[in-house]
Amino acid sequence: MPRLADLPWLIGYAAAFAAAHQAAAGWGGQGFYSLLYPAAGVRLALLWSRGPRLTLAVMATELIVQTIAGIIVPGQAGWLTAANGVARPALTYGIVVWLVRHVAARSQSSLGVAPMPLGLAAVTAPVAATMAALPWTLFSPELTGVSGLRQTVASLTGFVVGDLLGVLLIAPPLLWVVHAGQDRPRALHRPTLRQLAGLAEAALVLGAAIAASTLLAEIGLGVPAAPALLAVAWIGLRFGRTAGWCAIVIVAAIVLPFTATDLPVAERLALHM
């Protein structure tokens, strides 16, 4: 259950969720879901930092925000179904965070060593939320505006991809800020020659990957994801998760403005994946 000290966090979450939900409109995908949903990252960051005990409070906050926004109109036909659609992801995320923490606390393997639990929750929560939406997508297609197998699969894929991207891009920096506020301030040091050399290496690898993808796109061979994927993986393995996240943000900053247009669904999904 929430405590008095959680109230500022929930108020801040309400504002952040509203802004993030609005930002997702630019990447609206097939049907009801967005191919980039930053609110999922804000949600996971709050539940992970403050604990899954806030699940019901987070769910209530999202219901209030969406009611104010007009997504839920009490008394209108189908408003309970709309409320269920809003509440379900928050509840699912909270359950996943609780399960992951419960398992990690009792694990004797690397699963219990940071950052593995967070990584597991970051992947599992979007997938679980998508699976929870499956019955409504199949048996009440009018709720998501899709019909047929192809549109249904595209809609659910957009759901999981959008949430995964939102979590990947938004949750890490929010959690770093929270942890930085809890830790002692660290003195700033001038970068060493080794660090500068590593930065140059990472920039060279990522720049070459982006250039290769751009060249292939210019000559009509599409926009392959493999060069950027390999570069980001290399940077993450070579220099750690912070450097890997920065590389992902750079790639996202290039790709996302391009996909916030009327591209075919298949092409947008391919670029986001």
Coordinates of C-alpha atoms in Angstrom, one line a residue:
M1 CA 0.0 0.0 0.0
P2 CA 1.2 3.6 -0.7
R3 CA 2.6 5.7 2.1
L4 CA 2.4 9.5 2.6
A5 CA 6.0 9.7 1.3
D6 CA 4.8 8.1 -2.0
L7 CA 2.3 10.9 -2.7
P8 CA 4.9 13.3 -4.4
W9 CA 6.0 10.3 -6.5
L10 CA 2.5 9.5 -7.6
I11 CA 1.7 13.2 -8.4
G12 CA 4.9 13.3 -10.5
Y13 CA 4.0 10.0 -12.1
A14 CA 0.6 11.4 -13.1
A15 CA 2.2 14.3 -14.9
A16 CA 4.9 12.2 -16.5
F17 CA 2.4 9.5 -17.6
A18 CA 0.1 12.1 -19.2
A19 CA 3.0 13.6 -21.1
A20 CA 4.5 10.3 -22.2
H21 CA 1.1 8.9 -23.3
Q22 CA 0.5 12.0 -25.4
A23 CA 4.0 11.7 -26.9
A24 CA 3.1 8.2 -28.1
A25 CA 0.5 9.5 -30.4
G26 CA 3.1 10.2 -33.1
W27 CA 3.9 6.6 -33.4
G28 CA 0.3 5.2 -33.4
G29 CA 0.4 1.7 -34.8
Q30 CA -2.0 -0.7 -36.2
G31 CA -5.2 -0.5 -34.1
F32 CA -5.1 0.8 -30.6
Y33 CA -1.5 0.6 -29.7
S34 CA 1.6 2.8 -30.3
L35 CA 4.9 1.6 -31.7
L36 CA 6.7 3.7 -29.1
Y37 CA 5.1 4.0 -25.7
P38 CA 7.3 6.0 -23.3
A39 CA 4.7 5.7 -20.5
A40 CA 5.6 2.1 -20.1
G41 CA 9.2 3.1 -19.2
V42 CA 7.9 5.6 -16.7
R43 CA 5.6 3.0 -15.2
L44 CA 8.3 0.4 -14.8
A45 CA 10.8 2.9 -13.4
L46 CA 8.3 3.9 -10.6
L47 CA 7.3 0.3 -9.8
W48 CA 10.9 -0.8 -9.7
S49 CA 12.3 2.1 -7.6
R50 CA 9.4 2.4 -5.2
G51 CA 8.3 -1.3 -5.2
P52 CA 5.3 -3.3 -6.5
R53 CA 3.3 -2.3 -3.4
L54 CA 2.4 0.8 -5.5
T55 CA 0.7 -1.2 -8.2
L56 CA -2.9 -0.4 -7.2
A57 CA -1.9 3.3 -6.7
V58 CA -0.3 3.4 -10.2
M59 CA -3.3 1.7 -11.7
A60 CA -5.6 4.3 -10.0
T61 CA -3.4 7.2 -11.1
E62 CA -3.5 6.0 -14.8
L63 CA -7.3 5.6 -14.6
I64 CA -7.6 9.2 -13.2
V65 CA -5.3 10.6 -15.9
Q66 CA -7.1 8.8 -18.7
T67 CA -10.5 9.9 -17.3
I68 CA -9.3 13.5 -17.3
A69 CA -8.0 13.1 -20.9
G70 CA -11.4 11.8 -22.0
I71 CA -10.3 8.2 -22.8
I72 CA -12.6 6.9 -20.1
V73 CA -16.0 8.6 -19.9
P74 CA -18.0 7.2 -16.9
G75 CA -21.6 6.4 -17.8
Q76 CA -20.8 6.2 -21.5
A77 CA -21.4 2.9 -23.3
G78 CA -18.3 0.7 -23.0
W79 CA -16.6 2.8 -20.4
L80 CA -15.9 -0.2 -18.1
T81 CA -14.2 -1.9 -21.0
A82 CA -12.1 1.2 -21.6
A83 CA -11.2 1.3 -17.9
N84 CA -10.2 -2.3 -18.0
G85 CA -7.9 -1.6 -20.9
V86 CA -6.2 1.2 -19.0
A87 CA -5.9 -0.7 -15.7
R88 CA -4.7 -4.0 -17.1
P89 CA -1.2 -3.0 -18.2
A90 CA -0.4 -1.3 -14.9
L91 CA -1.6 -4.3 -12.9
T92 CA 0.4 -6.7 -15.2
Y93 CA 3.5 -4.6 -14.8
G94 CA 3.1 -4.6 -11.0
I95 CA 2.6 -8.4 -10.9
V96 CA 5.7 -9.0 -13.1
V97 CA 7.9 -6.7 -10.9
W98 CA 6.8 -8.5 -7.8
L99 CA 7.4 -11.9 -9.3
V100 CA 10.8 -11.0 -10.6
R101 CA 11.9 -9.5 -7.3
H102 CA 10.5 -12.5 -5.4
V103 CA 12.4 -15.0 -7.6
A104 CA 15.6 -12.9 -7.7
A105 CA 15.7 -12.6 -3.9
R106 CA 15.7 -16.4 -3.6
S107 CA 17.9 -17.2 -6.6
Q108 CA 21.4 -18.5 -6.0
S109 CA 22.4 -17.9 -9.7
S110 CA 23.3 -14.8 -11.7
L111 CA 19.5 -14.1 -12.0
G112 CA 19.7 -12.5 -8.6
V113 CA 22.6 -10.3 -9.4
A114 CA 22.0 -6.7 -10.7
P115 CA 21.2 -5.7 -13.4
M116 CA 19.7 -9.1 -14.3
P117 CA 16.5 -8.7 -12.3
L118 CA 15.7 -5.3 -13.9
G119 CA 16.6 -6.6 -17.3
L120 CA 14.2 -9.6 -16.8
A121 CA 11.4 -7.3 -15.7
A122 CA 12.0 -4.9 -18.5
V123 CA 11.5 -7.7 -21.1
T124 CA 8.8 -9.7 -19.3
A125 CA 6.5 -6.9 -18.3
P126 CA 5.7 -5.7 -21.9
V127 CA 5.3 -9.3 -23.1
A128 CA 3.0 -10.2 -20.2
A129 CA 0.9 -7.0 -20.8
T130 CA 0.6 -8.0 -24.4
M131 CA -0.5 -11.5 -23.5
A132 CA -3.0 -10.1 -21.1
A133 CA -4.5 -8.1 -23.9
L134 CA -4.8 -11.1 -26.2
P135 CA -8.3 -12.2 -25.2
W136 CA -9.8 -8.8 -25.8
T137 CA -8.0 -8.5 -29.1
L138 CA -9.3 -11.8 -30.3
F139 CA -12.8 -11.8 -29.0
S140 CA -13.6 -8.0 -29.0
P141 CA -11.7 -6.7 -32.1
E142 CA -13.9 -3.6 -32.2
L143 CA -12.0 -2.3 -29.1
T144 CA -8.8 -2.1 -31.0
G145 CA -10.1 -1.5 -34.5
V146 CA -8.5 -4.5 -36.1
S147 CA -9.9 -7.6 -37.8
G148 CA -8.3 -10.6 -39.3
L149 CA -5.2 -12.5 -38.4
R150 CA -2.8 -10.1 -40.0
Q151 CA -4.1 -7.0 -38.4
T152 CA -4.4 -8.7 -35.0
V153 CA -0.8 -9.9 -35.1
A154 CA 0.4 -6.5 -36.2
S155 CA -1.6 -4.8 -33.4
L156 CA -0.2 -7.1 -30.7
T157 CA 3.3 -6.8 -32.1
G158 CA 3.0 -3.1 -32.1
F159 CA 1.9 -3.3 -28.4
V160 CA 4.9 -5.3 -27.3
V161 CA 7.4 -3.4 -29.5
G162 CA 6.1 -0.1 -28.3
D163 CA 6.3 -1.0 -24.7
L164 CA 9.7 -2.6 -25.0
L165 CA 11.1 0.5 -26.7
G166 CA 9.5 2.8 -24.1
V167 CA 11.0 0.7 -21.3
L168 CA 14.4 0.5 -22.9
L169 CA 14.7 4.2 -23.7
I170 CA 13.0 5.8 -20.6
A171 CA 13.3 3.5 -17.6
P172 CA 17.2 3.4 -17.4
P173 CA 17.8 7.1 -17.1
L174 CA 15.0 7.6 -14.7
L175 CA 16.4 4.9 -12.4
W176 CA 19.9 6.3 -12.7
V177 CA 18.5 9.7 -11.6
V178 CA 16.7 8.0 -8.6
H179 CA 19.8 6.1 -7.6
A180 CA 22.0 9.2 -8.0
G181 CA 19.8 11.1 -5.6
Q182 CA 20.1 8.3 -3.1
D183 CA 23.9 7.9 -3.3
R184 CA 26.6 10.2 -2.1
P185 CA 27.7 12.8 -4.7
R186 CA 30.7 11.8 -6.6
A187 CA 33.5 14.1 -7.5
L188 CA 33.9 14.8 -11.2
H189 CA 37.2 13.7 -12.8
R190 CA 38.7 14.7 -16.1
P191 CA 38.4 11.8 -18.7
T192 CA 41.6 9.8 -19.1
L193 CA 43.2 9.1 -22.5
R194 CA 41.9 5.5 -22.3
Q195 CA 38.3 6.7 -21.8
L196 CA 38.7 9.2 -24.7
A197 CA 40.1 6.4 -26.9
G198 CA 37.1 4.2 -25.9
L199 CA 34.7 7.0 -26.8
A200 CA 36.4 7.5 -30.2
E201 CA 36.2 3.7 -30.8
A202 CA 32.5 3.6 -30.0
A203 CA 31.8 6.6 -32.1
L204 CA 33.7 5.1 -35.0
V205 CA 31.9 1.8 -34.8
L206 CA 28.4 3.3 -34.5
G207 CA 29.1 5.9 -37.2
A208 CA 30.3 3.2 -39.6
A209 CA 27.1 1.2 -38.9
I210 CA 24.9 4.2 -39.5
A211 CA 26.8 5.1 -42.7
A212 CA 26.4 1.5 -44.0
S213 CA 22.6 1.5 -43.3
T214 CA 22.3 4.9 -44.9
L215 CA 24.2 3.8 -48.0
L216 CA 22.1 0.7 -48.4
A217 CA 19.0 2.7 -48.1
E218 CA 20.2 5.3 -50.7
I219 CA 20.7 2.6 -53.3
G220 CA 17.3 1.1 -52.8
L221 CA 18.1 -1.9 -50.6
G222 CA 16.0 -0.9 -47.7
V223 CA 17.1 0.1 -44.2
P224 CA 18.8 -3.0 -42.7
A225 CA 18.8 -3.1 -38.9
A226 CA 21.8 -5.5 -38.7
P227 CA 24.6 -2.9 -38.9
A228 CA 23.2 -0.8 -36.1
L229 CA 22.2 -3.8 -34.0
L230 CA 25.7 -5.2 -34.2
A231 CA 27.3 -1.9 -33.4
V232 CA 25.1 -1.4 -30.3
A233 CA 25.7 -4.9 -29.2
W234 CA 29.5 -4.4 -29.6
I235 CA 29.4 -1.1 -27.7
G236 CA 27.4 -2.6 -24.9
L237 CA 29.7 -5.6 -24.5
R238 CA 32.8 -3.5 -24.9
F239 CA 32.0 -0.5 -22.7
G240 CA 29.1 -1.5 -20.5
R241 CA 25.3 -1.0 -20.3
T242 CA 25.5 2.8 -20.0
A243 CA 27.5 3.2 -23.2
G244 CA 25.1 0.6 -24.8
W245 CA 22.1 2.7 -23.8
C246 CA 23.7 5.9 -25.1
A247 CA 24.2 4.1 -28.5
I248 CA 20.6 3.0 -28.5
V249 CA 19.4 6.5 -27.9
I250 CA 21.5 7.8 -30.8
V251 CA 20.1 5.2 -33.1
A252 CA 16.6 5.9 -31.8
A253 CA 17.1 9.7 -32.3
I254 CA 17.8 9.0 -36.0
V255 CA 15.1 6.4 -36.6
L256 CA 12.1 7.6 -34.6
P257 CA 11.5 10.9 -36.4
F258 CA 11.5 8.9 -39.7
T259 CA 8.9 6.4 -38.4
A260 CA 6.6 9.1 -37.0
T261 CA 5.2 9.4 -40.5
D262 CA 2.7 7.5 -42.7
L263 CA 5.0 4.6 -43.4
P264 CA 3.5 1.1 -44.0
V265 CA 3.0 -0.8 -40.8
A266 CA 5.5 -3.6 -41.8
E267 CA 8.2 -1.1 -42.5
R268 CA 7.7 0.8 -39.3
L269 CA 7.7 -2.4 -37.3
A270 CA 10.9 -3.6 -39.0
L271 CA 12.7 -0.3 -38.1
H272 CA 11.5 -0.3 -34.5
M273 CA 12.5 -4.0 -34.0

